[in-house]
N, C-alpha and C. Protein backbone atom coordinates (compact mmCIF):
# COMPACT_ATOMS: atom_id res chain seq x y z
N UNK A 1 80.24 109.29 82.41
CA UNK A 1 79.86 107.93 82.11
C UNK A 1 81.06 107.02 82.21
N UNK A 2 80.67 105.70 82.43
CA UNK A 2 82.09 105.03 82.13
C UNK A 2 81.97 103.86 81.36
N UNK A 3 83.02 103.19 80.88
CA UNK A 3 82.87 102.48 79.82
C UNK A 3 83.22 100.97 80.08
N UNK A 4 82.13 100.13 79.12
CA UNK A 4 82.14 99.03 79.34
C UNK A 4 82.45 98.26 78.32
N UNK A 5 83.17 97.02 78.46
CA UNK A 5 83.75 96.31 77.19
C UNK A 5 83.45 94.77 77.72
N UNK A 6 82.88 93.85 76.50
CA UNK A 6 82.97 92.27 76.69
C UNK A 6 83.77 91.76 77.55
N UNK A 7 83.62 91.20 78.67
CA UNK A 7 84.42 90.41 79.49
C UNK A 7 84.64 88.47 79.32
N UNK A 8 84.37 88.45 78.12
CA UNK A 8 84.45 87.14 77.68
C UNK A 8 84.32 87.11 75.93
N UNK A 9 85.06 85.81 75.86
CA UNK A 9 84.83 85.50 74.58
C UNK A 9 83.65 85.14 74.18
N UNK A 10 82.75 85.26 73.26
CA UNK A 10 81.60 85.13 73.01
C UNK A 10 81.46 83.52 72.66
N UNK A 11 82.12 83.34 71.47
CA UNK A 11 81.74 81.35 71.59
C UNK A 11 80.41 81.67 70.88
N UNK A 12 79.69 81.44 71.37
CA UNK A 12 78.39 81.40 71.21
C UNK A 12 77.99 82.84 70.77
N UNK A 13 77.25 83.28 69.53
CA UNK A 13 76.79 84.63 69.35
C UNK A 13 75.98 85.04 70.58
N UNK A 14 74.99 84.07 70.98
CA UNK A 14 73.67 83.81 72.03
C UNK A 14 73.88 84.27 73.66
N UNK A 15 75.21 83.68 73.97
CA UNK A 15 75.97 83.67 74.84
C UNK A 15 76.59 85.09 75.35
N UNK A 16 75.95 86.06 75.68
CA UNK A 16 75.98 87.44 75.98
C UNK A 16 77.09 87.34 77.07
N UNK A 17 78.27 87.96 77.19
CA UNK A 17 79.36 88.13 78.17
C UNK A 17 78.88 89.00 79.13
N UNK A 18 79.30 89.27 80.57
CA UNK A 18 79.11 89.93 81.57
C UNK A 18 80.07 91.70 80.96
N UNK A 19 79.57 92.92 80.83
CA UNK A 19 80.22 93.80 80.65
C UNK A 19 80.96 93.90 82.41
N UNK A 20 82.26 94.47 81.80
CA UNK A 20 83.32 94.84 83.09
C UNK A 20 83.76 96.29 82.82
N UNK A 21 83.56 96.76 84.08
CA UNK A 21 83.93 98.64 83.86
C UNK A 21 85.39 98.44 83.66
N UNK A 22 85.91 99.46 83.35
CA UNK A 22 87.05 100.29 82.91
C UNK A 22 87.54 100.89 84.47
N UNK A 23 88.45 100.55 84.87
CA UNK A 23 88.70 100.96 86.26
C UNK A 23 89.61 102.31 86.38
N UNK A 24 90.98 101.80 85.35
CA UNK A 24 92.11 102.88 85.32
C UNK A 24 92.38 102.24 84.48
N UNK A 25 92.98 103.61 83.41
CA UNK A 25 93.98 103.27 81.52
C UNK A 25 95.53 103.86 81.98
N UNK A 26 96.39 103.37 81.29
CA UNK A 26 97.67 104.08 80.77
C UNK A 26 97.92 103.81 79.26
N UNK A 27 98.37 104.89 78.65
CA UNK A 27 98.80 104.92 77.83
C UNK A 27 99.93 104.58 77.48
N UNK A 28 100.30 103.78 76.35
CA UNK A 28 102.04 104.06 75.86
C UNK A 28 102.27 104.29 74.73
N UNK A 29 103.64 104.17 74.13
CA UNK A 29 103.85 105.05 72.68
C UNK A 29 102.54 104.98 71.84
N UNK A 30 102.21 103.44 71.71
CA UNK A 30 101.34 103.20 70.24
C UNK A 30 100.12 102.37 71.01
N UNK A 31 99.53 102.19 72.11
CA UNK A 31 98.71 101.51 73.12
C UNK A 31 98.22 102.25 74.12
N UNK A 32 97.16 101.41 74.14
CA UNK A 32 96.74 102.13 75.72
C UNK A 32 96.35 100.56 76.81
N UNK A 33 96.39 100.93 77.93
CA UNK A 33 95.76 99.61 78.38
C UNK A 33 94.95 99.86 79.21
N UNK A 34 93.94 98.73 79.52
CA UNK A 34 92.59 98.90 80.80
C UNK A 34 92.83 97.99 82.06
N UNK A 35 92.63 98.77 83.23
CA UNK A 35 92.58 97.63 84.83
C UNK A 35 90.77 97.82 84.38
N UNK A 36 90.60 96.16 84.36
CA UNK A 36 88.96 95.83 84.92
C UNK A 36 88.45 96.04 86.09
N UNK A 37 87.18 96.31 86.45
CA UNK A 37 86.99 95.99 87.93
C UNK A 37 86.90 94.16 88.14
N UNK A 38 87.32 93.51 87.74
CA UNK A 38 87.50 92.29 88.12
C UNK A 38 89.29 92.11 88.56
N UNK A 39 89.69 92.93 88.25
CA UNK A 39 91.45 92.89 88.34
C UNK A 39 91.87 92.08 87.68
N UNK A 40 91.31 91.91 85.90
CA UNK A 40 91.79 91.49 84.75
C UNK A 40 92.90 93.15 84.09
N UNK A 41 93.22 92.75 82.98
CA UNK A 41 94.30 93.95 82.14
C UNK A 41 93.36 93.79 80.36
N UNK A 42 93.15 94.50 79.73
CA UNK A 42 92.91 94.55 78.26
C UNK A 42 93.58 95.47 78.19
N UNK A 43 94.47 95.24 76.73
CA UNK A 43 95.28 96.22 75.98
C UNK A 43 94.88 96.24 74.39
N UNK A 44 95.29 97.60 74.01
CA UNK A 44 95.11 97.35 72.67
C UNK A 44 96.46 97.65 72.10
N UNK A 45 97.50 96.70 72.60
CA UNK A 45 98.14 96.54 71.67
C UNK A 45 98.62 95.70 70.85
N UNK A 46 99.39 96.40 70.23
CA UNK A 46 99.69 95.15 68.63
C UNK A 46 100.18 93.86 68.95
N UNK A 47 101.09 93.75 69.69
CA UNK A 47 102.06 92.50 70.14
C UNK A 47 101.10 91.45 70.56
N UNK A 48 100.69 90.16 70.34
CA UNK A 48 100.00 89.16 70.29
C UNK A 48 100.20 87.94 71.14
N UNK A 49 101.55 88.20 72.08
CA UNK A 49 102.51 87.76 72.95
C UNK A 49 102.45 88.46 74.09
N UNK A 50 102.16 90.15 74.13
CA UNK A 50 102.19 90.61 74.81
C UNK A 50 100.47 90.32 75.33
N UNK A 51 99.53 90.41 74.49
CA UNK A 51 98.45 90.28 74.80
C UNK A 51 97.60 89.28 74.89
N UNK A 52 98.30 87.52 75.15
CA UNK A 52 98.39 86.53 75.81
C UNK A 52 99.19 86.41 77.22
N UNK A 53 99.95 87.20 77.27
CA UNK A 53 100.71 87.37 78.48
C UNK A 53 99.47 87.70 79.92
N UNK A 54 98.46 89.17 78.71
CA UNK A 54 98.12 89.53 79.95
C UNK A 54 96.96 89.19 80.87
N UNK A 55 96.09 87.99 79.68
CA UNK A 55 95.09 86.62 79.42
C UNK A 55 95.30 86.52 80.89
N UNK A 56 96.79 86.03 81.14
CA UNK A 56 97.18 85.37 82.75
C UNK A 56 96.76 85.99 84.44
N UNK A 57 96.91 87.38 83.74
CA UNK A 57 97.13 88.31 85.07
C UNK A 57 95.54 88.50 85.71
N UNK A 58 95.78 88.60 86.89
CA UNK A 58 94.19 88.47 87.74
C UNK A 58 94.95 89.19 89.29
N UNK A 59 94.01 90.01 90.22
CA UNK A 59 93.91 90.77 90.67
C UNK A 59 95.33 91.85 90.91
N UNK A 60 94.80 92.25 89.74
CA UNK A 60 95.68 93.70 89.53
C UNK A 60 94.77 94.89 90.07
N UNK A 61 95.86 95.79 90.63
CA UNK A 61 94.93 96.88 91.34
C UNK A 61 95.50 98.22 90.41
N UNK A 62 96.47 97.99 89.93
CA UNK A 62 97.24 99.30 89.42
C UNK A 62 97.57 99.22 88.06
N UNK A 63 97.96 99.92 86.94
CA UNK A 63 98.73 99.25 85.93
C UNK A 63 99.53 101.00 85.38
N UNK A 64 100.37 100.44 84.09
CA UNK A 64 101.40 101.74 84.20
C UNK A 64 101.78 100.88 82.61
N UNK A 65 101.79 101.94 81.72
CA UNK A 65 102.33 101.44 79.97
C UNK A 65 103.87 102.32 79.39
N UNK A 66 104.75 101.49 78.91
CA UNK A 66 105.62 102.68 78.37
C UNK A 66 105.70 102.27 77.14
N UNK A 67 106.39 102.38 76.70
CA UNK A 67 106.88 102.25 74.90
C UNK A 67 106.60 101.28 74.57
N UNK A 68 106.95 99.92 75.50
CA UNK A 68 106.83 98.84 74.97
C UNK A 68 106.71 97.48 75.84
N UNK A 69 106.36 98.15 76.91
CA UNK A 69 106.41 97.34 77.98
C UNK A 69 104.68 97.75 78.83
N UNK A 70 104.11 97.07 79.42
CA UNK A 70 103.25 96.80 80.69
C UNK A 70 103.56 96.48 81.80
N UNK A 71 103.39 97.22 82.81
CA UNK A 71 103.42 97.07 84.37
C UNK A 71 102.16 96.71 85.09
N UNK A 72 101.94 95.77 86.08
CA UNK A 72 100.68 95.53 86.45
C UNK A 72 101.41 95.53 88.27
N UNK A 73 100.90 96.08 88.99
CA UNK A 73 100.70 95.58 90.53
C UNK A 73 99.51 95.06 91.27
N UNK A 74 100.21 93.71 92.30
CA UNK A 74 99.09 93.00 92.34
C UNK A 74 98.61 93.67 93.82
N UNK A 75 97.60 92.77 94.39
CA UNK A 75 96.96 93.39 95.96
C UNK A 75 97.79 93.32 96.32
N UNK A 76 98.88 92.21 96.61
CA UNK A 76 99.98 91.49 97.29
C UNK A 76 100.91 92.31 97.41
N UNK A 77 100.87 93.68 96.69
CA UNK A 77 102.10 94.06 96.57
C UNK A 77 103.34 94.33 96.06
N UNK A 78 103.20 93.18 94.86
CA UNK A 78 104.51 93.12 94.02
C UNK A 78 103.91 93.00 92.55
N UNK A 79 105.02 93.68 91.62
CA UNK A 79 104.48 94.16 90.49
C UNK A 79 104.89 92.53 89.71
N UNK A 80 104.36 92.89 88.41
CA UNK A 80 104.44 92.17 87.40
C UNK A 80 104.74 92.95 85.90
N UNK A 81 105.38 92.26 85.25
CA UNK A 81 105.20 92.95 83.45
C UNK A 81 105.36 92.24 82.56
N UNK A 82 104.84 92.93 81.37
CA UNK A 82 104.88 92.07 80.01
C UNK A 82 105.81 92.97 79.11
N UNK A 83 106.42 92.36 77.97
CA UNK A 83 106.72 93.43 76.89
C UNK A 83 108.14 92.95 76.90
N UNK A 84 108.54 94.07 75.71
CA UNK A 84 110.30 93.91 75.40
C UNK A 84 110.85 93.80 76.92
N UNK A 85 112.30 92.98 76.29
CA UNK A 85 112.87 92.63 77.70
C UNK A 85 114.22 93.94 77.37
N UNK A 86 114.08 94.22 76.62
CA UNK A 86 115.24 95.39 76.43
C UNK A 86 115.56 96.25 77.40
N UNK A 87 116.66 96.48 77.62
CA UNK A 87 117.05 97.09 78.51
C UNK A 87 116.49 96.73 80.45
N UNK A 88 115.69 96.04 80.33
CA UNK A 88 115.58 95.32 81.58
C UNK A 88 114.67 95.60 82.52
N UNK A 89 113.68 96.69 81.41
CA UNK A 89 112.58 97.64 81.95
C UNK A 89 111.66 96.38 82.46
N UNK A 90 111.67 95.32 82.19
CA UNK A 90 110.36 94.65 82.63
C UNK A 90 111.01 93.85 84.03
N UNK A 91 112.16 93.78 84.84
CA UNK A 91 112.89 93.09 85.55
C UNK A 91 112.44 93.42 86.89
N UNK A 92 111.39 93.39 87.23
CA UNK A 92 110.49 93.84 88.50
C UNK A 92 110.15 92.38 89.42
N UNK A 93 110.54 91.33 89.37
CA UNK A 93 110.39 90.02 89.97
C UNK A 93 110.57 90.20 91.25
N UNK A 94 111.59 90.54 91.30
CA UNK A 94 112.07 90.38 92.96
C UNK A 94 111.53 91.57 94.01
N UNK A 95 110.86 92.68 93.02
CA UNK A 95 110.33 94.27 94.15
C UNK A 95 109.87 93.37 95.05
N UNK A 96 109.53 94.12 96.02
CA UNK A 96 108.27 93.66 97.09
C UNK A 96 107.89 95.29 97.84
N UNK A 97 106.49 95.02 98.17
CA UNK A 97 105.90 96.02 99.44
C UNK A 97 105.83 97.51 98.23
N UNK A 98 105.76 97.04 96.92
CA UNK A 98 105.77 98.46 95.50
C UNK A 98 103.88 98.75 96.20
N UNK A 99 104.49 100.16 96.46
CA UNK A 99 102.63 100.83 96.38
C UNK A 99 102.11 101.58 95.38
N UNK A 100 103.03 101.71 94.34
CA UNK A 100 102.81 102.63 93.29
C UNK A 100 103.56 102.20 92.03
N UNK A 101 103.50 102.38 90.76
CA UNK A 101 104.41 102.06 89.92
C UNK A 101 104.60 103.28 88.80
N UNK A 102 105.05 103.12 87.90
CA UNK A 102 105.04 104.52 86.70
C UNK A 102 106.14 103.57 85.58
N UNK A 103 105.85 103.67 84.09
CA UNK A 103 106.65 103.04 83.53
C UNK A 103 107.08 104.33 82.23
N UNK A 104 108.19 104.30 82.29
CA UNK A 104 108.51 105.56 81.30
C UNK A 104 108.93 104.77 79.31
N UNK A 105 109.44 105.70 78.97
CA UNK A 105 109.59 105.25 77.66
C UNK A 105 110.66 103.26 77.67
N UNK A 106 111.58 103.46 78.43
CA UNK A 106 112.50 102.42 78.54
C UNK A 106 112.80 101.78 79.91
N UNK A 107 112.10 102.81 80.86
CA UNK A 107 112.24 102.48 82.36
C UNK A 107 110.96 102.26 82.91
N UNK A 108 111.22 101.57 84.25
CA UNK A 108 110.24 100.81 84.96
C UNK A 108 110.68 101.59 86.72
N UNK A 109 109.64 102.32 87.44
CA UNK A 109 110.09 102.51 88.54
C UNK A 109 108.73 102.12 89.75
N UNK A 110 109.06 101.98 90.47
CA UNK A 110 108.04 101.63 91.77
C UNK A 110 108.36 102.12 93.08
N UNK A 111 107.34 102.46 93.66
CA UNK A 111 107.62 103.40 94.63
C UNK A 111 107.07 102.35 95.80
N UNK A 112 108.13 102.12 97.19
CA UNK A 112 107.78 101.08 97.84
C UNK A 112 106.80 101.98 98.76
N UNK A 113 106.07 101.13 99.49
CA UNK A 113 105.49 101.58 100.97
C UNK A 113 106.34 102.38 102.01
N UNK A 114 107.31 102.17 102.21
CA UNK A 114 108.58 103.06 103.36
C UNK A 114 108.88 103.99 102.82
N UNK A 115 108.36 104.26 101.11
CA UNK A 115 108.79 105.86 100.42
C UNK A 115 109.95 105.96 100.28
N UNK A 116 111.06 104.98 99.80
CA UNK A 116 112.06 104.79 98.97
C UNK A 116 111.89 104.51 97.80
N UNK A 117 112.08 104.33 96.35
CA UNK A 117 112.08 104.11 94.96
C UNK A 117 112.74 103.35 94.41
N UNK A 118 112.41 102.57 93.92
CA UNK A 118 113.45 101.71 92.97
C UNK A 118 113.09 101.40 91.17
N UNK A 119 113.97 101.48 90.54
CA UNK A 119 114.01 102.02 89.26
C UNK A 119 114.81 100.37 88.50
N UNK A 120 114.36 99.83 87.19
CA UNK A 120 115.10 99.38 86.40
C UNK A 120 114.77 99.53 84.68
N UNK A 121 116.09 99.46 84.39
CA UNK A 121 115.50 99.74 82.88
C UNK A 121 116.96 100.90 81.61
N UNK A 122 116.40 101.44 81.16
CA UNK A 122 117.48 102.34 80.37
C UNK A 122 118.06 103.21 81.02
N UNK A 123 118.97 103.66 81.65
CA UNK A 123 119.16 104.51 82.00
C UNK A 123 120.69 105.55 81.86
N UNK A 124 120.39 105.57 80.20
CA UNK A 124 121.09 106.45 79.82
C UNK A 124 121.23 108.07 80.16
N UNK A 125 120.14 108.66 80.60
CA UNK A 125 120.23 109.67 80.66
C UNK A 125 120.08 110.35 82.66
N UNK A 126 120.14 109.08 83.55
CA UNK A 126 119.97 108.86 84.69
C UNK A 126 118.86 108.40 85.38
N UNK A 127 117.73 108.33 84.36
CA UNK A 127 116.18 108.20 84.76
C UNK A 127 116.29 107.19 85.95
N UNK A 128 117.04 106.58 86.13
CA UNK A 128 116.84 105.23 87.36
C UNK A 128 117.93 105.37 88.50
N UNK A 129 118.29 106.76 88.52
CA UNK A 129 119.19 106.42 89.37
C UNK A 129 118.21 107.24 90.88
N UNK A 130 117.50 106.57 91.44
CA UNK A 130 116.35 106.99 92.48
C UNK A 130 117.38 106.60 93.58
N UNK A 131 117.93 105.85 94.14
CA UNK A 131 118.12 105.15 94.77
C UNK A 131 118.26 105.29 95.98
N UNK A 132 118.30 106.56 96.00
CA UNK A 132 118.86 107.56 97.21
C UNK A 132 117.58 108.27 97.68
N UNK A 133 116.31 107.90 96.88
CA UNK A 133 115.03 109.03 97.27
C UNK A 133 114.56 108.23 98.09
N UNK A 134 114.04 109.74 99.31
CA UNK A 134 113.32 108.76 100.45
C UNK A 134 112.21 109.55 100.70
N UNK A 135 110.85 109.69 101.45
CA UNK A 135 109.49 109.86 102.03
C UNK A 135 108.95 110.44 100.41
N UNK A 136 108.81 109.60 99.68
CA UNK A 136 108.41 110.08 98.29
C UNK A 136 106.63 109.43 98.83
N UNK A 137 106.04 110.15 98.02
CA UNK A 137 104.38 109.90 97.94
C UNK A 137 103.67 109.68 96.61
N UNK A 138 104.71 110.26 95.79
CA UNK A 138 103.93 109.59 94.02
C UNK A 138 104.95 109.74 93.65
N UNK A 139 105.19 108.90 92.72
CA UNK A 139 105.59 108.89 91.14
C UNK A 139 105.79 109.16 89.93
N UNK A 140 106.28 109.77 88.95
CA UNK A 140 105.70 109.84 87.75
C UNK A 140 107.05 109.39 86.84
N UNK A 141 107.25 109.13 85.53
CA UNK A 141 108.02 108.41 84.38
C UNK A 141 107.66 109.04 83.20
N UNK A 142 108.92 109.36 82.78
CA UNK A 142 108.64 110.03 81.42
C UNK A 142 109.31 109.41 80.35
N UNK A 143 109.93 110.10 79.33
CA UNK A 143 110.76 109.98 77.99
C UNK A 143 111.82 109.47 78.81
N UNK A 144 112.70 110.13 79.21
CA UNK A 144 113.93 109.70 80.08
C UNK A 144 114.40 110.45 81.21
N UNK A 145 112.98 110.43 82.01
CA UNK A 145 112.96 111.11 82.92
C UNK A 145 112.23 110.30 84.06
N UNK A 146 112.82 110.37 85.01
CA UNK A 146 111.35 110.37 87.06
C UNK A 146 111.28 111.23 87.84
N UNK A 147 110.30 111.32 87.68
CA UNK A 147 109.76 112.70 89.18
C UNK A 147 109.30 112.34 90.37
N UNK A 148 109.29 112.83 91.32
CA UNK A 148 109.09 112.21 92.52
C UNK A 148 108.56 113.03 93.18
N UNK A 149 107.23 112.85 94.17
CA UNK A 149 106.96 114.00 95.27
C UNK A 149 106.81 113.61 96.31
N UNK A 150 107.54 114.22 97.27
CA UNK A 150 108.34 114.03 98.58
C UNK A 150 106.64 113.95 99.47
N UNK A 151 106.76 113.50 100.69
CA UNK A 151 105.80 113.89 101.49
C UNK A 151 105.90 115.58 102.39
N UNK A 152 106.67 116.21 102.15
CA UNK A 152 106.66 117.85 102.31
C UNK A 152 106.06 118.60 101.04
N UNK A 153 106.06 117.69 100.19
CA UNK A 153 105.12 118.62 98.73
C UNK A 153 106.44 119.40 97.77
N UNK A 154 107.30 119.00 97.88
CA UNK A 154 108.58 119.16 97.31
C UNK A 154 108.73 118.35 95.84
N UNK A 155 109.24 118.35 94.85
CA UNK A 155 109.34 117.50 93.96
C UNK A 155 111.19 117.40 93.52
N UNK A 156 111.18 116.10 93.66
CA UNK A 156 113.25 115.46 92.99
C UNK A 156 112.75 114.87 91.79
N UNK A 157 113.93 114.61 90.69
CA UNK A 157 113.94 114.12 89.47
C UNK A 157 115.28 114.13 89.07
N UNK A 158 115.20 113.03 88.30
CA UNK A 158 116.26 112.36 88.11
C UNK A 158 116.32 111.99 86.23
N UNK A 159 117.42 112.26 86.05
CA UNK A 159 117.35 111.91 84.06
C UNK A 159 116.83 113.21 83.39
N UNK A 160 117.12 112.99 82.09
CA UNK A 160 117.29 113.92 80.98
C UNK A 160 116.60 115.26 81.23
N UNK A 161 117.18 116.65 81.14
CA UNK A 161 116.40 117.86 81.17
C UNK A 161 116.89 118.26 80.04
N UNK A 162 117.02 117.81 78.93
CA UNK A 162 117.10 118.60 77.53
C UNK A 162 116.52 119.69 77.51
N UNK A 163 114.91 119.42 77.82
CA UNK A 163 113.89 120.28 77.40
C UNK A 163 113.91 120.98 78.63
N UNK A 164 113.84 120.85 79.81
CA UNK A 164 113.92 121.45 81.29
C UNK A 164 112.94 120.73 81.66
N UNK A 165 112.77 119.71 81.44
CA UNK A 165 111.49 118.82 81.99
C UNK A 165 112.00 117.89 83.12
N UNK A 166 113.44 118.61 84.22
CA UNK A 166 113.66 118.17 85.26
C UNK A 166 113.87 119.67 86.16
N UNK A 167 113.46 120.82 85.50
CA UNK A 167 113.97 121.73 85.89
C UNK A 167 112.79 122.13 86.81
N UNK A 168 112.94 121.72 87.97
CA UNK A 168 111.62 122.13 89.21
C UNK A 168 111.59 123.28 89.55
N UNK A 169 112.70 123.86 89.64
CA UNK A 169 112.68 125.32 90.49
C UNK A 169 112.37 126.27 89.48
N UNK A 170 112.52 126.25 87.96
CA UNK A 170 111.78 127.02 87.19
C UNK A 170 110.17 126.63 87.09
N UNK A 171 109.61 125.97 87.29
CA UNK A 171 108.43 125.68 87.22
C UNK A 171 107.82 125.83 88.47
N UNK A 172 108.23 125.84 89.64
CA UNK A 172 107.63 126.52 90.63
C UNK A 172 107.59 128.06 91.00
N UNK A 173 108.07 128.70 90.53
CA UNK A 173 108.61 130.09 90.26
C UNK A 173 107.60 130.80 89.26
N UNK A 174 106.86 130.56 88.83
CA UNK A 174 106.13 131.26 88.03
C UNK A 174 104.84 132.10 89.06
C-alpha cells in the first residue's frame, strides 16, 4: 500500500485537501522526510525554520536527510538544502549536473552525471575526501563515512573505519 498525507492546509474544516502519495523518505538522526508526487518535501522535523524552508521547494525528484540537515535535488539537476549550516554540510549552491545525492551525519555528497563525486561538510575523519572517484554509479553516506560503487560493481570509501564499516574486502570475502 502506499501512503497518503493532506496536501494542503485545511482553512476550512469543509475544504477537503487533495491527498499526495509518498514518493521516497530519508531518514535522519531524529526525522524522517517525504518527496511528494507533486515534487513538494514534508518533514517531520522539529526545527520550524527548517520546515518553512521546505514550504519553498517544488519539483524535487530526490531527497537525502542527515543529522541535521536536508538535501533536495531538483529535475534541473542541482541540489538544494535546508538545516544547520555547521560545518558546511548544506554548501551545495554551486554543484551542477548532481544525479544522485546521500547526506551523512555532518556531510553532504553528490554524485555528478560523468561519475565523479563531490563531497562538502565535516570531514574529520576523511568522509569528503571523494575527489579523486571516478565511473561511480551510487552513493551512499554514513556516520563519517562514503561509499561508492564503481560502474565495474567494485565498491571505494572514504572516512572513518573504526568499526570496519570501510573495510570492503572483508565484507566481500565471506
Amino acid at each position: 500500500g502506499s501512503c497518503l498525507i493532506a496536501g494542503a492546509d485545511c482553512g476550512n474544516r469543509w475544504n477537503i485537501p487533495r491527498l499526495k502519495k509518498v514518493t521516497a523518505i530519508a531518514a535522519g538522526a531524529d526525522h524522517f522526510t517525504m518527496l511528494l508526487d507533486d515534487g513538494t518535501v514534508a518533514s517531520t522535523h522539529t526545527n520550524t525554520v527548517i520546515k518553512k524552508q521546505l514550504e519553498n521547494w517544488s519539483r524535487i525528484c530526490a531527497i537525502a536527510a542527515g543529522r541535521e540537515h536536508i538535501i533536495g535535488l531538483h529535475g534541473n539537476w542541482t541540489p538544494v538544502a535546508v538545516g544547520s549550516k555547521t560545518h558546511d554540510k548544506c554548501n551545495v549552491a554551486k554543484w551542477t549536473n548532481i544525479q544522485a545525492i546521500a547526506a551523512g551525519s555532518h556531510h553532504t555528497v553528490g554524485l555528478k552525471k560523468d561519475g565523479t563525486v563531490v563531497a562538502v561538510g565535516y570531514n574529520f575523519d576523511g568522509q569528503c575526501r571523494v575527489q579523486d572517484w571516478t565511473d561511480i554509479q551510487a552513493i551512499a553516506a554514513g556516520f563519517h563515512h562514503t561509499v561508492g560503487l564503481k560502474k565495474d560493481g567494485t565498491l571505494i570509501t572514504a572516512g572513518d573505519n573504526q568499526n570496519g564499516q570501510c573495510d570492503v574486502a572483508k565484507l566481500i570475502k565471506h
